[in-house]
Amino acid sequence: MALTLNSGKINLSQLRRIWAGEAELSLSPDTAPTIAASLAYVEKISASDETVYGINTGFGLLADTHISAENIRELQRNLVLSHSTGSGAYLPSRVVRLILATKVASLARGLSGVKPETIERLLTLYNARAYPCIPEKGSVGASGDLAPLAHMVATQLGFGRITVDGAELTGTEGLKALGLAPLDLGPKEGLALLNGTQVSNALALDALFRIERAFGTALVSGALSIDALRGSLAPFDARIHAARGHQGQIDVAAAVRDLLKGSVIHTSHKDCGTVQDPYSFRCQPQVMGAVLDVIRSAARTLEIEANAVTDNPLIFADTNDAISGGNFHAEPVAFAADMLSIVACEIASISERRLAVLVDPKMSGQPAFLIEDSGLNSGFMIAQVTAAALVSENKTLAHPASVDSIPTSANQEDHVSMATFAARKAGEIAANVNTVVAIELLAGAQGIDLLRPLKSSDRLEAYVAKIREVAPVFVKDRYFANDIENVRQLVTEGAFLDAGAGLLPSLSDG
């Protein structure tokens, strides 16, 4: 789809399409006047004797060092090259797309003093699917994501590495393949490109969109497990949740009721005499509803940040002011990413507990480890161990990164957010969660198949059929890893995301 970036107006749905590679970008003509005005003011300062941070000074501890007019362009180039110090694996293309798009959105607000051609260069890279190779480590999430953004810009000076049409090239080769000349960075442009929270926020958005998929899947896997247990729907009565009043809880209870509507399995055991199911079954609205409320809150923070101007100083051309502040400090992103990590852990934690109930014949009434002739067959025994291992790993990964800080730049930058790491590990947790809920999907589907000829609801039977397309019924032990991976891939691709339609923030706007 064609998507026009309007200054300060990108919503989560559009960001998700950018992340998924489903949008070609252009810039609204309405942004041109403010971009031109801020550029003119920066050029006026650089031609004068006035000393303004970031335009004709050094950086960080060297902010008091005046740079002469003839050295300003060299200053910007030196900044990019010296700050290209990242390490680790390259960020995936889906994250780089978000970085490019949100950096364009920020610069297009007309408060950064850059040339229109510089903004257009980033758009050119995005639309050509030419993605700078950006190392994932090296930012503390304050004074902007300096090192990773420097690697992005360095490719346009002929340095570093970039992928073009899927082939990894040197920066110089990439410029040649795209028919582009090296960027000529004007006053403040290097700083405007390097300052900013776009890497932290892109990583956090990546985690958000993946956690949304895990959430939608967990609604399905949780409902499948209820029927596999022959559990009660009484705890999902709307009156219970209205009495408490939390919107997420109300919404999740309604979603589960809808998923199980018309289940023959449910009606078959109305008089079974079971009084209460384990918490992991009957408290799904309370747990998953709280998760949903936090996802919505974090999503709002990340949407605001995607539209924000986070470089420094900011140029207010209408009043002839260049004001140095601290919008590059990514504390809001760090908090949002840490909250997403915590709730993602809970999605997996309660999912694994339901799985543990299903494989236990004393709790579920199903064959041990969900397979006939158990003893000869081990069934889901070690699949549950895998889920438990991932849940335990998530507990360590969920330790908040935002409570840490370490001084940098000779103590000039003495408090930092650690947002980049917070967001990166939220993505690691999301990957683990996808595997855990994939295993529960398999177990729930197996439990329902073991209750045949009884059927679940039409919606859940459709999900079971989708699972069975890639993972047949478990009749006797076989190589299990392929089944788990196949279903995990379905989760990753969003095959069960529709269960969260209307609930999840990136699926709820235009």
Short mmCIF file of C-alpha atoms in Angstrom, two decimals, residues 71-325:
data_model
loop_
_atom_site.label_atom_id
_atom_site.label_comp_id
_atom_site.label_asym_id
_atom_site.label_seq_id
_atom_site.Cartn_x
_atom_site.Cartn_y
_atom_site.Cartn_z
CA ASN A 71 35.17 23.13 9.26
CA ILE A 72 31.46 22.61 9.91
CA ARG A 73 30.95 20.05 7.13
CA GLU A 74 34.02 18.11 8.23
CA LEU A 75 32.66 18.22 11.78
CA GLN A 76 29.44 16.47 10.69
CA ARG A 77 31.32 13.82 8.70
CA ASN A 78 33.73 13.19 11.58
CA LEU A 79 30.79 12.80 13.94
CA VAL A 80 29.26 10.03 11.83
CA LEU A 81 32.49 8.12 11.32
CA SER A 82 33.73 8.36 14.92
CA HIS A 83 30.37 7.29 16.31
CA SER A 84 30.12 4.16 14.13
CA THR A 85 31.23 1.86 16.94
CA GLY A 86 28.40 -0.69 17.26
CA SER A 87 28.87 -4.42 17.74
CA GLY A 88 26.90 -7.61 17.50
CA ALA A 89 24.54 -9.06 14.92
CA TYR A 90 22.82 -6.78 12.43
CA LEU A 91 19.28 -5.67 13.17
CA PRO A 92 16.64 -7.46 11.06
CA SER A 93 15.17 -5.69 8.04
CA ARG A 94 11.77 -5.25 9.70
CA VAL A 95 13.42 -3.16 12.45
CA VAL A 96 15.54 -1.15 10.00
CA ARG A 97 12.38 -0.28 8.06
CA LEU A 98 10.91 1.21 11.21
CA ILE A 99 14.13 3.10 11.96
CA LEU A 100 14.21 4.68 8.51
CA ALA A 101 10.51 5.56 8.51
CA THR A 102 10.44 7.06 12.01
CA LYS A 103 13.65 9.02 11.42
CA VAL A 104 11.98 10.51 8.32
CA ALA A 105 8.86 11.29 10.37
CA SER A 106 10.94 13.03 13.03
CA LEU A 107 13.02 15.12 10.64
CA ALA A 108 9.91 16.04 8.65
CA ARG A 109 8.48 17.84 11.67
CA GLY A 110 10.72 20.74 10.64
CA LEU A 111 12.49 21.19 13.97
CA SER A 112 15.83 19.65 13.04
CA GLY A 113 17.29 21.97 10.41
CA VAL A 114 18.15 19.40 7.74
CA LYS A 115 17.94 19.61 3.97
CA PRO A 116 14.90 18.10 2.19
CA GLU A 117 17.37 16.05 0.11
CA THR A 118 18.66 14.39 3.27
CA ILE A 119 15.18 13.31 4.28
CA GLU A 120 14.48 12.11 0.75
CA ARG A 121 17.64 9.98 0.88
CA LEU A 122 16.20 7.98 3.77
CA LEU A 123 12.95 7.54 1.88
CA THR A 124 14.89 6.35 -1.15
CA LEU A 125 16.61 3.68 0.93
CA TYR A 126 13.32 2.55 2.43
CA ASN A 127 11.45 2.28 -0.86
CA ALA A 128 14.37 0.57 -2.61
CA ARG A 129 14.49 -1.99 0.23
CA ALA A 130 18.10 -0.97 0.75
CA TYR A 131 18.75 -1.56 4.43
CA PRO A 132 21.88 -0.31 6.21
CA CYS A 133 23.56 -3.04 8.27
CA ILE A 134 23.15 -1.74 11.82
CA PRO A 135 24.83 -3.64 14.70
CA GLU A 136 22.35 -4.33 17.48
CA LYS A 137 24.60 -3.36 20.42
CA GLY A 138 26.29 -0.13 21.43
CA SER A 139 23.55 2.27 22.54
CA VAL A 140 22.68 3.22 26.11
CA GLY A 141 19.50 4.96 24.97
CA ALA A 142 20.48 8.51 25.84
CA SER A 143 21.95 11.29 23.76
CA GLY A 144 20.08 9.29 21.17
CA ASP A 145 20.92 5.89 19.72
CA LEU A 146 24.21 7.33 18.56
CA ALA A 147 26.23 4.30 17.47
CA PRO A 148 23.48 2.40 15.61
CA LEU A 149 22.22 5.53 13.84
CA ALA A 150 25.81 6.40 12.89
CA HIS A 151 26.05 3.04 11.14
CA MET A 152 22.87 3.88 9.25
CA VAL A 153 24.24 7.22 8.06
CA ALA A 154 27.77 5.95 7.37
CA THR A 155 26.48 3.83 4.51
CA GLN A 156 25.45 7.05 2.75
CA LEU A 157 29.00 8.36 3.04
CA GLY A 158 30.37 5.20 1.45
CA PHE A 159 31.31 3.35 4.65
CA GLY A 160 29.95 0.34 6.50
CA ARG A 161 27.71 -2.23 4.86
CA ILE A 162 24.22 -2.24 3.35
CA THR A 163 21.89 -4.84 1.83
CA VAL A 164 20.46 -4.05 -1.60
CA ASP A 165 18.06 -6.53 -3.19
CA GLY A 166 19.04 -8.99 -0.47
CA ALA A 167 22.77 -8.80 -1.26
CA GLU A 168 25.15 -7.44 1.37
CA LEU A 169 27.45 -4.77 -0.11
CA THR A 170 29.96 -2.24 1.13
CA GLY A 171 28.67 1.29 1.57
CA THR A 172 30.42 2.39 -1.62
CA GLU A 173 29.05 -0.56 -3.59
CA GLY A 174 25.58 0.14 -2.23
CA LEU A 175 25.66 3.77 -3.38
CA LYS A 176 26.77 2.65 -6.83
CA ALA A 177 24.05 -0.03 -7.05
CA LEU A 178 21.42 2.58 -6.13
CA GLY A 179 22.83 5.23 -8.43
CA LEU A 180 23.41 7.64 -5.53
CA ALA A 181 26.21 10.03 -4.67
CA PRO A 182 27.59 10.19 -1.13
CA LEU A 183 25.64 12.50 1.16
CA ASP A 184 27.08 15.98 1.62
CA LEU A 185 26.19 16.69 5.24
CA GLY A 186 25.47 20.32 6.00
CA PRO A 187 25.47 22.12 9.36
CA LYS A 188 23.79 20.08 12.12
CA GLU A 189 22.76 17.29 9.74
CA GLY A 190 25.08 14.65 11.14
CA LEU A 191 23.90 15.41 14.65
CA ALA A 192 20.22 15.46 13.64
CA LEU A 193 20.60 12.05 12.01
CA LEU A 194 22.52 10.47 14.92
CA ASN A 195 20.54 12.00 17.78
CA GLY A 196 17.18 10.39 18.37
CA THR A 197 15.44 7.37 19.88
CA GLN A 198 14.46 5.73 16.60
CA VAL A 199 16.48 2.52 17.14
CA SER A 200 15.20 1.97 20.68
CA ASN A 201 11.65 2.71 19.61
CA ALA A 202 11.83 0.53 16.49
CA LEU A 203 13.07 -2.39 18.59
CA ALA A 204 10.29 -1.80 21.10
CA LEU A 205 7.68 -1.63 18.33
CA ASP A 206 9.08 -4.87 16.92
CA ALA A 207 8.61 -6.49 20.33
CA LEU A 208 5.12 -5.00 20.63
CA PHE A 209 3.93 -6.38 17.29
CA ARG A 210 5.36 -9.83 18.07
CA ILE A 211 3.83 -9.83 21.56
CA GLU A 212 0.48 -8.87 20.06
CA ARG A 213 0.70 -12.00 17.92
CA ALA A 214 1.56 -14.09 20.98
CA PHE A 215 -1.38 -12.53 22.85
CA GLY A 216 -3.88 -13.33 20.10
CA THR A 217 -2.51 -16.86 19.91
CA ALA A 218 -2.74 -17.30 23.68
CA LEU A 219 -6.44 -16.42 23.57
CA VAL A 220 -6.87 -19.33 21.16
CA SER A 221 -4.58 -21.75 23.00
CA GLY A 222 -6.23 -20.89 26.32
CA ALA A 223 -9.69 -21.53 24.91
CA LEU A 224 -8.54 -24.83 23.35
CA SER A 225 -7.15 -25.87 26.72
CA ILE A 226 -10.45 -25.09 28.46
CA ASP A 227 -12.27 -27.49 26.14
CA ALA A 228 -9.49 -30.09 26.33
CA LEU A 229 -9.87 -29.97 30.14
CA ARG A 230 -13.65 -29.94 29.83
CA GLY A 231 -13.46 -26.80 31.89
CA SER A 232 -16.14 -24.42 33.07
CA LEU A 233 -17.26 -21.24 31.34
CA ALA A 234 -18.83 -19.85 34.51
CA PRO A 235 -15.68 -17.85 35.43
CA PHE A 236 -16.07 -15.95 32.14
CA ASP A 237 -19.56 -14.65 32.96
CA ALA A 238 -19.68 -10.97 31.99
CA ARG A 239 -21.16 -9.97 35.34
CA ILE A 240 -18.05 -11.07 37.23
CA HIS A 241 -15.78 -8.87 35.14
CA ALA A 242 -18.08 -5.88 35.08
CA ALA A 243 -18.06 -6.02 38.88
CA ARG A 244 -14.31 -5.45 38.88
CA GLY A 245 -14.26 -2.92 36.07
CA HIS A 246 -10.88 -3.36 34.35
CA GLN A 247 -11.45 -2.96 30.61
CA GLY A 248 -8.84 -5.50 29.54
CA GLN A 249 -10.35 -8.12 31.83
CA ILE A 250 -13.84 -7.42 30.48
CA ASP A 251 -12.56 -7.64 26.89
CA VAL A 252 -10.66 -10.90 27.38
CA ALA A 253 -13.59 -12.62 29.08
CA ALA A 254 -15.81 -11.65 26.14
CA ALA A 255 -13.21 -12.90 23.65
CA VAL A 256 -12.95 -16.30 25.35
CA ARG A 257 -16.74 -16.62 25.54
CA ASP A 258 -16.93 -15.89 21.83
CA LEU A 259 -14.22 -18.44 21.01
CA LEU A 260 -16.06 -21.19 22.91
CA LYS A 261 -19.58 -20.27 21.78
CA GLY A 262 -21.38 -23.35 20.52
CA SER A 263 -18.87 -25.91 21.81
CA VAL A 264 -20.42 -29.38 22.02
CA ILE A 265 -17.60 -30.43 24.34
CA HIS A 266 -18.71 -27.73 26.77
CA THR A 267 -22.35 -28.76 26.78
CA SER A 268 -21.40 -32.44 27.17
CA HIS A 269 -20.11 -32.01 30.73
CA LYS A 270 -22.52 -29.48 32.23
CA ASP A 271 -23.44 -31.89 35.02
CA CYS A 272 -19.95 -33.26 35.68
CA GLY A 273 -19.79 -31.98 39.28
CA THR A 274 -16.45 -30.18 38.98
CA VAL A 275 -16.66 -27.06 41.14
CA GLN A 276 -13.57 -25.07 40.15
CA ASP A 277 -10.81 -25.28 37.56
CA PRO A 278 -7.17 -24.36 38.31
CA TYR A 279 -6.33 -20.65 38.30
CA SER A 280 -4.48 -20.86 34.99
CA PHE A 281 -7.82 -21.73 33.35
CA ARG A 282 -10.42 -19.70 35.24
CA CYS A 283 -8.29 -16.60 35.86
CA GLN A 284 -7.45 -16.03 32.20
CA PRO A 285 -9.49 -12.80 32.04
CA GLN A 286 -7.81 -11.42 35.14
CA VAL A 287 -4.27 -12.26 33.94
CA MET A 288 -4.60 -11.76 30.20
CA GLY A 289 -6.81 -8.72 30.74
CA ALA A 290 -4.10 -7.09 32.84
CA VAL A 291 -1.63 -8.01 30.10
CA LEU A 292 -3.87 -6.35 27.52
CA ASP A 293 -4.16 -3.15 29.56
CA VAL A 294 -0.36 -2.88 29.77
CA ILE A 295 0.07 -3.64 26.06
CA ARG A 296 -2.34 -0.82 25.27
CA SER A 297 -0.49 1.60 27.56
CA ALA A 298 2.93 0.70 26.18
CA ALA A 299 1.64 0.92 22.62
CA ARG A 300 0.42 4.47 23.20
CA THR A 301 3.86 5.50 24.48
CA LEU A 302 5.59 3.96 21.46
CA GLU A 303 3.15 5.56 19.03
CA ILE A 304 3.83 8.99 20.54
CA GLU A 305 7.58 8.37 20.35
CA ALA A 306 7.34 7.29 16.70
CA ASN A 307 6.02 10.78 15.92
CA ALA A 308 8.39 12.64 18.21
CA VAL A 309 11.31 14.97 17.51
CA THR A 310 14.12 13.55 19.61
CA ASP A 311 17.33 15.13 18.31
CA ASN A 312 19.09 18.13 19.85
CA PRO A 313 19.12 21.11 19.71
CA LEU A 314 15.64 21.79 18.33
CA ILE A 315 15.13 24.61 15.84
CA PHE A 316 12.13 26.90 16.33
CA ALA A 317 12.46 29.05 13.24
CA ASP A 318 9.28 31.01 13.92
CA THR A 319 10.93 32.59 16.98
CA ASN A 320 14.56 32.34 15.83
CA ASP A 321 15.47 29.94 18.65
CA ALA A 322 17.78 26.93 18.77
CA ILE A 323 17.13 25.31 22.15
CA SER A 324 19.23 22.55 23.65
CA GLY A 325 17.25 20.04 25.70
#
